[in-house]
mmCIF file of C-alpha atoms and ligand atoms in Angstrom:
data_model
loop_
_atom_site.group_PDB
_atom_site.id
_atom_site.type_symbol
_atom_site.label_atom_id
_atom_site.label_comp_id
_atom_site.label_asym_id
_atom_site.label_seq_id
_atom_site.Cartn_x
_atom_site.Cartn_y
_atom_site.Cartn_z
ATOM 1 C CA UNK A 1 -1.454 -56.040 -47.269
ATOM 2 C CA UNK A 2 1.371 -53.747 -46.210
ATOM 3 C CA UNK A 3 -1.059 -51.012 -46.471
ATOM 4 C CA UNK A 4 -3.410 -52.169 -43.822
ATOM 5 C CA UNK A 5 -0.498 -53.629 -41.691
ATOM 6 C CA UNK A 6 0.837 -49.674 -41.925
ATOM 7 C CA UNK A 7 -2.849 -48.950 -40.317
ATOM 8 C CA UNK A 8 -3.094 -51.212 -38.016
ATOM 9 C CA UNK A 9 0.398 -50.376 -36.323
ATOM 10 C CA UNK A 10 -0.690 -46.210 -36.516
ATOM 11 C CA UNK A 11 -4.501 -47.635 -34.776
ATOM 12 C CA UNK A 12 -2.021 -48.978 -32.195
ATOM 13 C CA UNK A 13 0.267 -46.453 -31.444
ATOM 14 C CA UNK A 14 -2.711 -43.528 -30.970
ATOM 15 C CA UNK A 15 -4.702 -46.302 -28.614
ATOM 16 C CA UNK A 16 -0.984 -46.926 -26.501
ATOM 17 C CA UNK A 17 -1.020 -42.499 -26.833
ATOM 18 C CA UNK A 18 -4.305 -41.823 -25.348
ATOM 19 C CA UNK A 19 -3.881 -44.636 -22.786
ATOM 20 C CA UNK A 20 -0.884 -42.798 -21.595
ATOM 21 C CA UNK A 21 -2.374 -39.271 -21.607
ATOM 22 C CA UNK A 22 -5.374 -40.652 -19.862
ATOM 23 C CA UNK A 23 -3.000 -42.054 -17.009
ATOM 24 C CA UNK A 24 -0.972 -38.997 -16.987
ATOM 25 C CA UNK A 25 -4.100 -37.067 -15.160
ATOM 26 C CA UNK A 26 -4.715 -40.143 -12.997
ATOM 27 C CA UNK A 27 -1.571 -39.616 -11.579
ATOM 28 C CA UNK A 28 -1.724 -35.928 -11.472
ATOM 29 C CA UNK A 29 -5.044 -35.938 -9.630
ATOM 30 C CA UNK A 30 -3.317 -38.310 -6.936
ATOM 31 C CA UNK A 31 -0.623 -35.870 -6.735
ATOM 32 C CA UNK A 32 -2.866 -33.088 -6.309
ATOM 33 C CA UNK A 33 -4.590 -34.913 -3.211
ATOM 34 C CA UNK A 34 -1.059 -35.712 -1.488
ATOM 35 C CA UNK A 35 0.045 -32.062 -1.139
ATOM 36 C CA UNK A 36 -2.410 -31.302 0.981
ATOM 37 C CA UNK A 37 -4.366 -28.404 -1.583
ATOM 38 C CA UNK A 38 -4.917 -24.746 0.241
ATOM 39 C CA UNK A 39 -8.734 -24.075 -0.438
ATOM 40 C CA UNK A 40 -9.844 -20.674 -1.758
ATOM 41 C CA UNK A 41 -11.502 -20.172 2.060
ATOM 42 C CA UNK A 42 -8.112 -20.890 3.417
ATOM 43 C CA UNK A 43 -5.855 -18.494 1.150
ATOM 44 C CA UNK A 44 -3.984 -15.589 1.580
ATOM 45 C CA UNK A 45 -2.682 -14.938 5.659
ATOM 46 C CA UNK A 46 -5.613 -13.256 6.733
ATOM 47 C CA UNK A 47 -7.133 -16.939 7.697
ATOM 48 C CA UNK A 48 -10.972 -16.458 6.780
ATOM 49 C CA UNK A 49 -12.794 -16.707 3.661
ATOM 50 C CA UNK A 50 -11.965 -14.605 1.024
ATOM 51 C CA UNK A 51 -15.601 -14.119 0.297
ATOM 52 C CA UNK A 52 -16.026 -12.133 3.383
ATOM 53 C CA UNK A 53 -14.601 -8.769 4.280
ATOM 54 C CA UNK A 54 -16.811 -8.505 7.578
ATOM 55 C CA UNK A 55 -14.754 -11.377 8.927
ATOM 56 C CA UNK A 56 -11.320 -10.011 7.654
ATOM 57 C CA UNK A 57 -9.108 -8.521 10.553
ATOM 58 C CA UNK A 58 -6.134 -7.722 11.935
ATOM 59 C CA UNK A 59 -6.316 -8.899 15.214
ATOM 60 C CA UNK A 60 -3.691 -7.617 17.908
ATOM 61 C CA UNK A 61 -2.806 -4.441 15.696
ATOM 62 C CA UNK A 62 -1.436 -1.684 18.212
ATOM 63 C CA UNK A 63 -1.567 1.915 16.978
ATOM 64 C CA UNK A 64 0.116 4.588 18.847
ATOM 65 C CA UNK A 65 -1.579 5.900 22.034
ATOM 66 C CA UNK A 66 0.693 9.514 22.151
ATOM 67 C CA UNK A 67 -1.228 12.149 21.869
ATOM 68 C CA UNK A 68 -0.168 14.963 19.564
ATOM 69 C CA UNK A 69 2.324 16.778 20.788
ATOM 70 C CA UNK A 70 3.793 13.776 22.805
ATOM 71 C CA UNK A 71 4.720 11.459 20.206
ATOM 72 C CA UNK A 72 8.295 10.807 18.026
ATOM 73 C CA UNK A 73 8.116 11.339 14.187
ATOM 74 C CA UNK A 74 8.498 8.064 12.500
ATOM 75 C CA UNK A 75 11.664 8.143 9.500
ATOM 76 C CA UNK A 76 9.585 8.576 6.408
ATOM 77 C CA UNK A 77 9.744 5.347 3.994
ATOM 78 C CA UNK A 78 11.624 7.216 1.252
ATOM 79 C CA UNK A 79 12.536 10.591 -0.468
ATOM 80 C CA UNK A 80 9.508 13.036 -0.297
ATOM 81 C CA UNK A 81 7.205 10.146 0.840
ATOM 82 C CA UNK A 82 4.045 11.158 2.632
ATOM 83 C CA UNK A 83 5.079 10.654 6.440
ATOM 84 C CA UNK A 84 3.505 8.484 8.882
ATOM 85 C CA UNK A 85 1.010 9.643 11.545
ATOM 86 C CA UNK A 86 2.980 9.565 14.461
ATOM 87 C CA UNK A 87 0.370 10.489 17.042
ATOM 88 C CA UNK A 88 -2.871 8.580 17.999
ATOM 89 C CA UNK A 89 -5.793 9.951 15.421
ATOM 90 C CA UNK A 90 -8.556 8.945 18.768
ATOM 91 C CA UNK A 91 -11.255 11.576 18.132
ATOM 92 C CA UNK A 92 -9.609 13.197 14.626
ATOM 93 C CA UNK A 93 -11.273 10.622 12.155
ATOM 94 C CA UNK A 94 -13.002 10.155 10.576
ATOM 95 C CA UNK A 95 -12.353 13.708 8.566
ATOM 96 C CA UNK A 96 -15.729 14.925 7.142
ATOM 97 C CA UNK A 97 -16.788 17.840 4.772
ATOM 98 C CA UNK A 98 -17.797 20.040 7.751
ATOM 99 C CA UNK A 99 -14.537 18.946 10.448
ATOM 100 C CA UNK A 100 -10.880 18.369 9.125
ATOM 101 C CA UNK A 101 -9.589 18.254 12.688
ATOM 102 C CA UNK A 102 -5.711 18.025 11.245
ATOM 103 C CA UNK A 103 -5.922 21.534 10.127
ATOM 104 C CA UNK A 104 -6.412 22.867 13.012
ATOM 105 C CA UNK A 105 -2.963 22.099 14.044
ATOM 106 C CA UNK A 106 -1.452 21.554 10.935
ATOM 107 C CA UNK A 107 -2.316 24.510 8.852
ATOM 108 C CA UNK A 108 1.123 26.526 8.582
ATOM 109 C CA UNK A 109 -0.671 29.781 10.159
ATOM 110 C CA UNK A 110 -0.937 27.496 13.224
ATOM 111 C CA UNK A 111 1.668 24.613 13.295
ATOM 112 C CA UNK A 112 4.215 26.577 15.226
ATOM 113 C CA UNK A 113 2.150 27.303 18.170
ATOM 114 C CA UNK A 114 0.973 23.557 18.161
ATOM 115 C CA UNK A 115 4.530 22.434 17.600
ATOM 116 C CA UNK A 116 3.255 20.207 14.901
ATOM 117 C CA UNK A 117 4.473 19.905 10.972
ATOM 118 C CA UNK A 118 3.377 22.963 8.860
ATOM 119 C CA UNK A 119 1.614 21.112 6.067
ATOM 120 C CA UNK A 120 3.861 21.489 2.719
ATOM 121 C CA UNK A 121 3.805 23.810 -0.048
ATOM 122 C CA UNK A 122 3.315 20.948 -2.066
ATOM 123 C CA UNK A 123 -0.570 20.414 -0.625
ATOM 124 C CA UNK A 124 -1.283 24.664 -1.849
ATOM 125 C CA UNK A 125 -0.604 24.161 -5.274
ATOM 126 C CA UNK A 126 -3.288 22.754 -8.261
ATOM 127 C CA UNK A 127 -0.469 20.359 -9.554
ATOM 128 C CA UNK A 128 -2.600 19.743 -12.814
ATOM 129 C CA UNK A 129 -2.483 23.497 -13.471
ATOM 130 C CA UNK A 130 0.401 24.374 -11.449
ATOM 131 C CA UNK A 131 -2.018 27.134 -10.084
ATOM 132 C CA UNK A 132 -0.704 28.544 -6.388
ATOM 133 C CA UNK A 133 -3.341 28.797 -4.331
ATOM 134 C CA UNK A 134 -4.338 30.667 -1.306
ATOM 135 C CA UNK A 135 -6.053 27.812 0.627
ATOM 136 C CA UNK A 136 -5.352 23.970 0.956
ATOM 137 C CA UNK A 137 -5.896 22.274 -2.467
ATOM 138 C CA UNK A 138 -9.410 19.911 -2.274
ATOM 139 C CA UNK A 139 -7.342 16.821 -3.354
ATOM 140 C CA UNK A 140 -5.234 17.583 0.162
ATOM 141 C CA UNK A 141 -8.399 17.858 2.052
ATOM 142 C CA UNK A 142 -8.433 13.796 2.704
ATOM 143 C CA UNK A 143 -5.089 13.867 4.967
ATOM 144 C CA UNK A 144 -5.973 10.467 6.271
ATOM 145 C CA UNK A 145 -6.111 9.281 2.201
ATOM 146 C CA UNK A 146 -2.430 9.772 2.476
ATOM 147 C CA UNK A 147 -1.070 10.048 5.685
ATOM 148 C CA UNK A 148 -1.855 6.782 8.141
ATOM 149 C CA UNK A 149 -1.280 5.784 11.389
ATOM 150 C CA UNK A 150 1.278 2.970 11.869
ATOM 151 C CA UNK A 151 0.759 -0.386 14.114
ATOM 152 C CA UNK A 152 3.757 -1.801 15.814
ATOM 153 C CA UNK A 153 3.339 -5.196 13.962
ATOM 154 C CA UNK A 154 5.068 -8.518 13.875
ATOM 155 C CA UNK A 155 4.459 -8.844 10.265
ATOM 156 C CA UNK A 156 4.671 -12.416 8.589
ATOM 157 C CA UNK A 157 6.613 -11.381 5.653
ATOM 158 C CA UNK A 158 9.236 -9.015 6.382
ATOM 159 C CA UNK A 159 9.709 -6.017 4.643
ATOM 160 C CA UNK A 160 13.038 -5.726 3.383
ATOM 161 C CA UNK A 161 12.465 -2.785 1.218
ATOM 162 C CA UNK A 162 15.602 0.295 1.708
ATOM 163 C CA UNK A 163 13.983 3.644 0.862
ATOM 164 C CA UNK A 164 16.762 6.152 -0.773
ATOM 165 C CA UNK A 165 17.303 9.818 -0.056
ATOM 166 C CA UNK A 166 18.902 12.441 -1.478
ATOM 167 C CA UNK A 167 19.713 14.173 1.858
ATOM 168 C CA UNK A 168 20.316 13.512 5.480
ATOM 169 C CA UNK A 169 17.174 16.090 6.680
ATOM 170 C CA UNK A 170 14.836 13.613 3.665
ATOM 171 C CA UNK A 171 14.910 10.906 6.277
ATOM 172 C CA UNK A 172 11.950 13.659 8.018
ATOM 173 C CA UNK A 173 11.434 16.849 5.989
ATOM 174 C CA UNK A 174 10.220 16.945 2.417
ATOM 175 C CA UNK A 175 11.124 19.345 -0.605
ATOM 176 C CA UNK A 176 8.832 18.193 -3.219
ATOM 177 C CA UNK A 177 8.300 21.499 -4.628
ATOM 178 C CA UNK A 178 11.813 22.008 -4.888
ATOM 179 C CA UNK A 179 12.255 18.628 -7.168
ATOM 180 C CA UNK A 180 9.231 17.966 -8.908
ATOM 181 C CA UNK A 181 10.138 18.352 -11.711
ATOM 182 C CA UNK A 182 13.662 17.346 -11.666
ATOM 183 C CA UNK A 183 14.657 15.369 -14.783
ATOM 184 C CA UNK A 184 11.284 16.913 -16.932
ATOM 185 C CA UNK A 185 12.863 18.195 -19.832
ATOM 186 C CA UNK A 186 10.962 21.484 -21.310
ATOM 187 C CA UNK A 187 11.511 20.048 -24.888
HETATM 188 C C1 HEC B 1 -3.565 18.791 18.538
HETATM 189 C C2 HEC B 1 -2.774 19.106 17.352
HETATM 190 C C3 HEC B 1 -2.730 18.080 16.248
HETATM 191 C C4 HEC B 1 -3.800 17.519 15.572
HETATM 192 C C5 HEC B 1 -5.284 17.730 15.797
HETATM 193 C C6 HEC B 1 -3.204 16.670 14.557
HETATM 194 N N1 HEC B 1 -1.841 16.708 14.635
HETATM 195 FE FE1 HEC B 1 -0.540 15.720 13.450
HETATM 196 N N2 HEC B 1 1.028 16.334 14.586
HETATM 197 C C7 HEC B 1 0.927 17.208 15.641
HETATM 198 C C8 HEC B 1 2.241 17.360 16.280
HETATM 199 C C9 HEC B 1 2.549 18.243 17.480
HETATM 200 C C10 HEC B 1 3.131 16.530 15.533
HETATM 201 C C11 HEC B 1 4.624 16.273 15.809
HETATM 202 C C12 HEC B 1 4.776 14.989 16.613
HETATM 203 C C13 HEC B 1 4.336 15.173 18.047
HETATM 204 O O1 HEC B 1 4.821 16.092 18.727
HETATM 205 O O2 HEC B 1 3.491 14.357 18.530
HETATM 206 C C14 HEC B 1 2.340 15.924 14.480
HETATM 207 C C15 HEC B 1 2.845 15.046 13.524
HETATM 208 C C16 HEC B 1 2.133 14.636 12.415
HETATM 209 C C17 HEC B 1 2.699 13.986 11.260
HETATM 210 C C18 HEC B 1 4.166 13.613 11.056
HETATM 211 C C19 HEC B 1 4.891 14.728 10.331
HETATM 212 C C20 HEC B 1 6.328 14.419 10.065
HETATM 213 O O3 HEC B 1 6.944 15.227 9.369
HETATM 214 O O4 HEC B 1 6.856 13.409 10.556
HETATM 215 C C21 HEC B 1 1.679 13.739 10.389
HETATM 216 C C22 HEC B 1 1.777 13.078 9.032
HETATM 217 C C23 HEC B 1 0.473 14.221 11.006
HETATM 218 N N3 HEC B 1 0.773 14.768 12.231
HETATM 219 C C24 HEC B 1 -0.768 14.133 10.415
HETATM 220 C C25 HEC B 1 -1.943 14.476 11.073
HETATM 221 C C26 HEC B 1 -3.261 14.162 10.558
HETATM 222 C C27 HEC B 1 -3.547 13.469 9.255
HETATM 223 C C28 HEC B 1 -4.159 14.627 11.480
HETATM 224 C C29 HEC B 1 -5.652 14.484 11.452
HETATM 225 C C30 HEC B 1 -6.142 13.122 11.469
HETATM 226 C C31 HEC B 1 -3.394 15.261 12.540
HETATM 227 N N4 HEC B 1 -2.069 15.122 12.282
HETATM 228 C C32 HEC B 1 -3.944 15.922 13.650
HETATM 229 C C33 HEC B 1 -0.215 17.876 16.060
HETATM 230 C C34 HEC B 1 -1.511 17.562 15.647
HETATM 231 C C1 HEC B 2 -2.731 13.008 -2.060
HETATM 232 C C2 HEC B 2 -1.918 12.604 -0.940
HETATM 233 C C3 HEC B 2 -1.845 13.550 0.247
HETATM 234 C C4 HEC B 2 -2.879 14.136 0.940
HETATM 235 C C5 HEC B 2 -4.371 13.995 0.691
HETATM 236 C C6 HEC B 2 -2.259 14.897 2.003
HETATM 237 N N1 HEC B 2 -0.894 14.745 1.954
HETATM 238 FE FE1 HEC B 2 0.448 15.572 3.241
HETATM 239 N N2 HEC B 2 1.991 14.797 2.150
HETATM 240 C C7 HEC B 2 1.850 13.993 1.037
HETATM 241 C C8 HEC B 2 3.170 13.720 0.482
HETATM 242 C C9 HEC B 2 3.460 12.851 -0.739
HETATM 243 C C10 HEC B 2 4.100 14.386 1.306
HETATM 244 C C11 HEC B 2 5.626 14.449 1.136
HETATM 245 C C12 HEC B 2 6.011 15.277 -0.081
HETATM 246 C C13 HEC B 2 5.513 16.684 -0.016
HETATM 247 O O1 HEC B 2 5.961 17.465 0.856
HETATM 248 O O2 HEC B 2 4.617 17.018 -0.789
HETATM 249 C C14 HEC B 2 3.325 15.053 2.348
HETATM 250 C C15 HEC B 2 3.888 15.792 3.372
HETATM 251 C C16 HEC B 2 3.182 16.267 4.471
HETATM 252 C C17 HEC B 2 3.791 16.806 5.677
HETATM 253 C C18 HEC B 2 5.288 16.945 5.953
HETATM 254 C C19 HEC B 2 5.822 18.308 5.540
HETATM 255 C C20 HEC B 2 7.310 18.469 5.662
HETATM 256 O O3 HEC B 2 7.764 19.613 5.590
HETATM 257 O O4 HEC B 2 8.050 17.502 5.805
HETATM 258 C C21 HEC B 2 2.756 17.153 6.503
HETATM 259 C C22 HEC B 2 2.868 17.758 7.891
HETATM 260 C C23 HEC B 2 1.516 16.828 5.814
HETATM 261 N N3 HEC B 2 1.806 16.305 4.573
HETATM 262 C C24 HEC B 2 0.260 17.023 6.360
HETATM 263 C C25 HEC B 2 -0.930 16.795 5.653
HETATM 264 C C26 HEC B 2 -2.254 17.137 6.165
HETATM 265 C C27 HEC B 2 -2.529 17.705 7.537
HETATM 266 C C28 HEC B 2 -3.157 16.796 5.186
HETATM 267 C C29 HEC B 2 -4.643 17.024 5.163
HETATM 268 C C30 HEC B 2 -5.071 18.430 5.330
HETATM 269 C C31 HEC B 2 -2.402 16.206 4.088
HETATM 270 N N4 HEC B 2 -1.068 16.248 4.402
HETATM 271 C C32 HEC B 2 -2.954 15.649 2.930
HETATM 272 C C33 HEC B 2 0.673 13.521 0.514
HETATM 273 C C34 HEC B 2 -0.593 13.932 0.894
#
């Protein structure tokens, strides 16, 4: 008697249990619909599907117009980071096997007639063998991989990131070749 009493009382309690539960996702689903769920078309800020990349833009992106030679060097983003393009790349990209336009100026033999940036020590070396080499390394060739253009945004999200330096002139010259391997222990 007590026995099935005991039973009866347990029978009750897991019935009461999964009523709950199944009332529990009722709810949930209602709460779902009221706040208003963002789609997978609608996510993210570039406001098309995300199963297009046709569609994706950035509308209303200005790039700089200067023309080498005429254009101010933009602060680079943090010690011995690779430094913005400040001049407009019209007619320079894209770079192909056969026409690297950027060295024409850029290549150190040339930069100071051009009054451009003599491209770095940093882009002559094999850093895998640490190899010096007479021409620009092949993993350099790509300038544009590296080096972009910027567009005077009005970004949604503001960047609050603070680049450090170790020196005033790091703000826009680099000495990577001076400090690569600063804190590489030979042990
Ligand atoms: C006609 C010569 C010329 C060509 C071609 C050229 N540049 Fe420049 N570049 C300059 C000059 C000059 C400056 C300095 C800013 C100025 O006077 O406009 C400069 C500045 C830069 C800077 C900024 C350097 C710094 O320290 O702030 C980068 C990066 C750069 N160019 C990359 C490139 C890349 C990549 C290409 C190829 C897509 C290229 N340049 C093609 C002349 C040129
Ligand atoms: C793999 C990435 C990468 C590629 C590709 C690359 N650079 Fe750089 N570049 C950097 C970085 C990082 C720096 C800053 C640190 C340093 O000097 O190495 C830099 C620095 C520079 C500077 C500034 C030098 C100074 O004294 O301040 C110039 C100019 C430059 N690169 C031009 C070029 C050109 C032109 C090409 C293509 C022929 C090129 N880079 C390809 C990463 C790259």
């Amino acid at each position: 008697m007590r026995k099935g009493y005991f039973i009866s009382a347990l029978m009750a309690l897991i019935l009461a249990f999964s009523v709950g539960c199944a009332k529990n996702s009722d709810v949930k689903q209602e709460e779902d619909k009221k706040v208003n769920l963002i789609t997978e078309e609608e996510l993210g800020y570039r406001t098309t599907t995300l199963y297009d990349e046709k569609l994706a833009q950035t509308p209303g992106n200005v790039y700089h117009t200067e023309i080498a030679g005429t254009s101010k060097r933009i602060e680079r983003a943090f010690d011995n980071a690779p430094p913005m393009i400040p001049h407009s790349t019209e007619g320079l990209l894209p770079i192909t096997k056969d026409n690297n336009m950027c060295t024409g100026c850029h290549m150190p033999e040339m930069a100071k007639a051009m009054g451009a940036v003599p491209i770095p020590k940093s882009h002559f070396v094999n850093l895998r063998t640490n190899q010096e080499l007479d021409t620009l390394y092949q993993g350099r060739f790509n300038c544009s991989q590296c080096h972009t253009p910027q567009a005077k945004t009005d970004p949604i999200v503001e960047n609050k990131f603070e680049g450090a330096f170790r020196t005033k002139e790091g703000r826009f010259s680099s000495n990577l070749m001076d400090n690569i391997n600063e804190g590489v222990s030979a042990d």
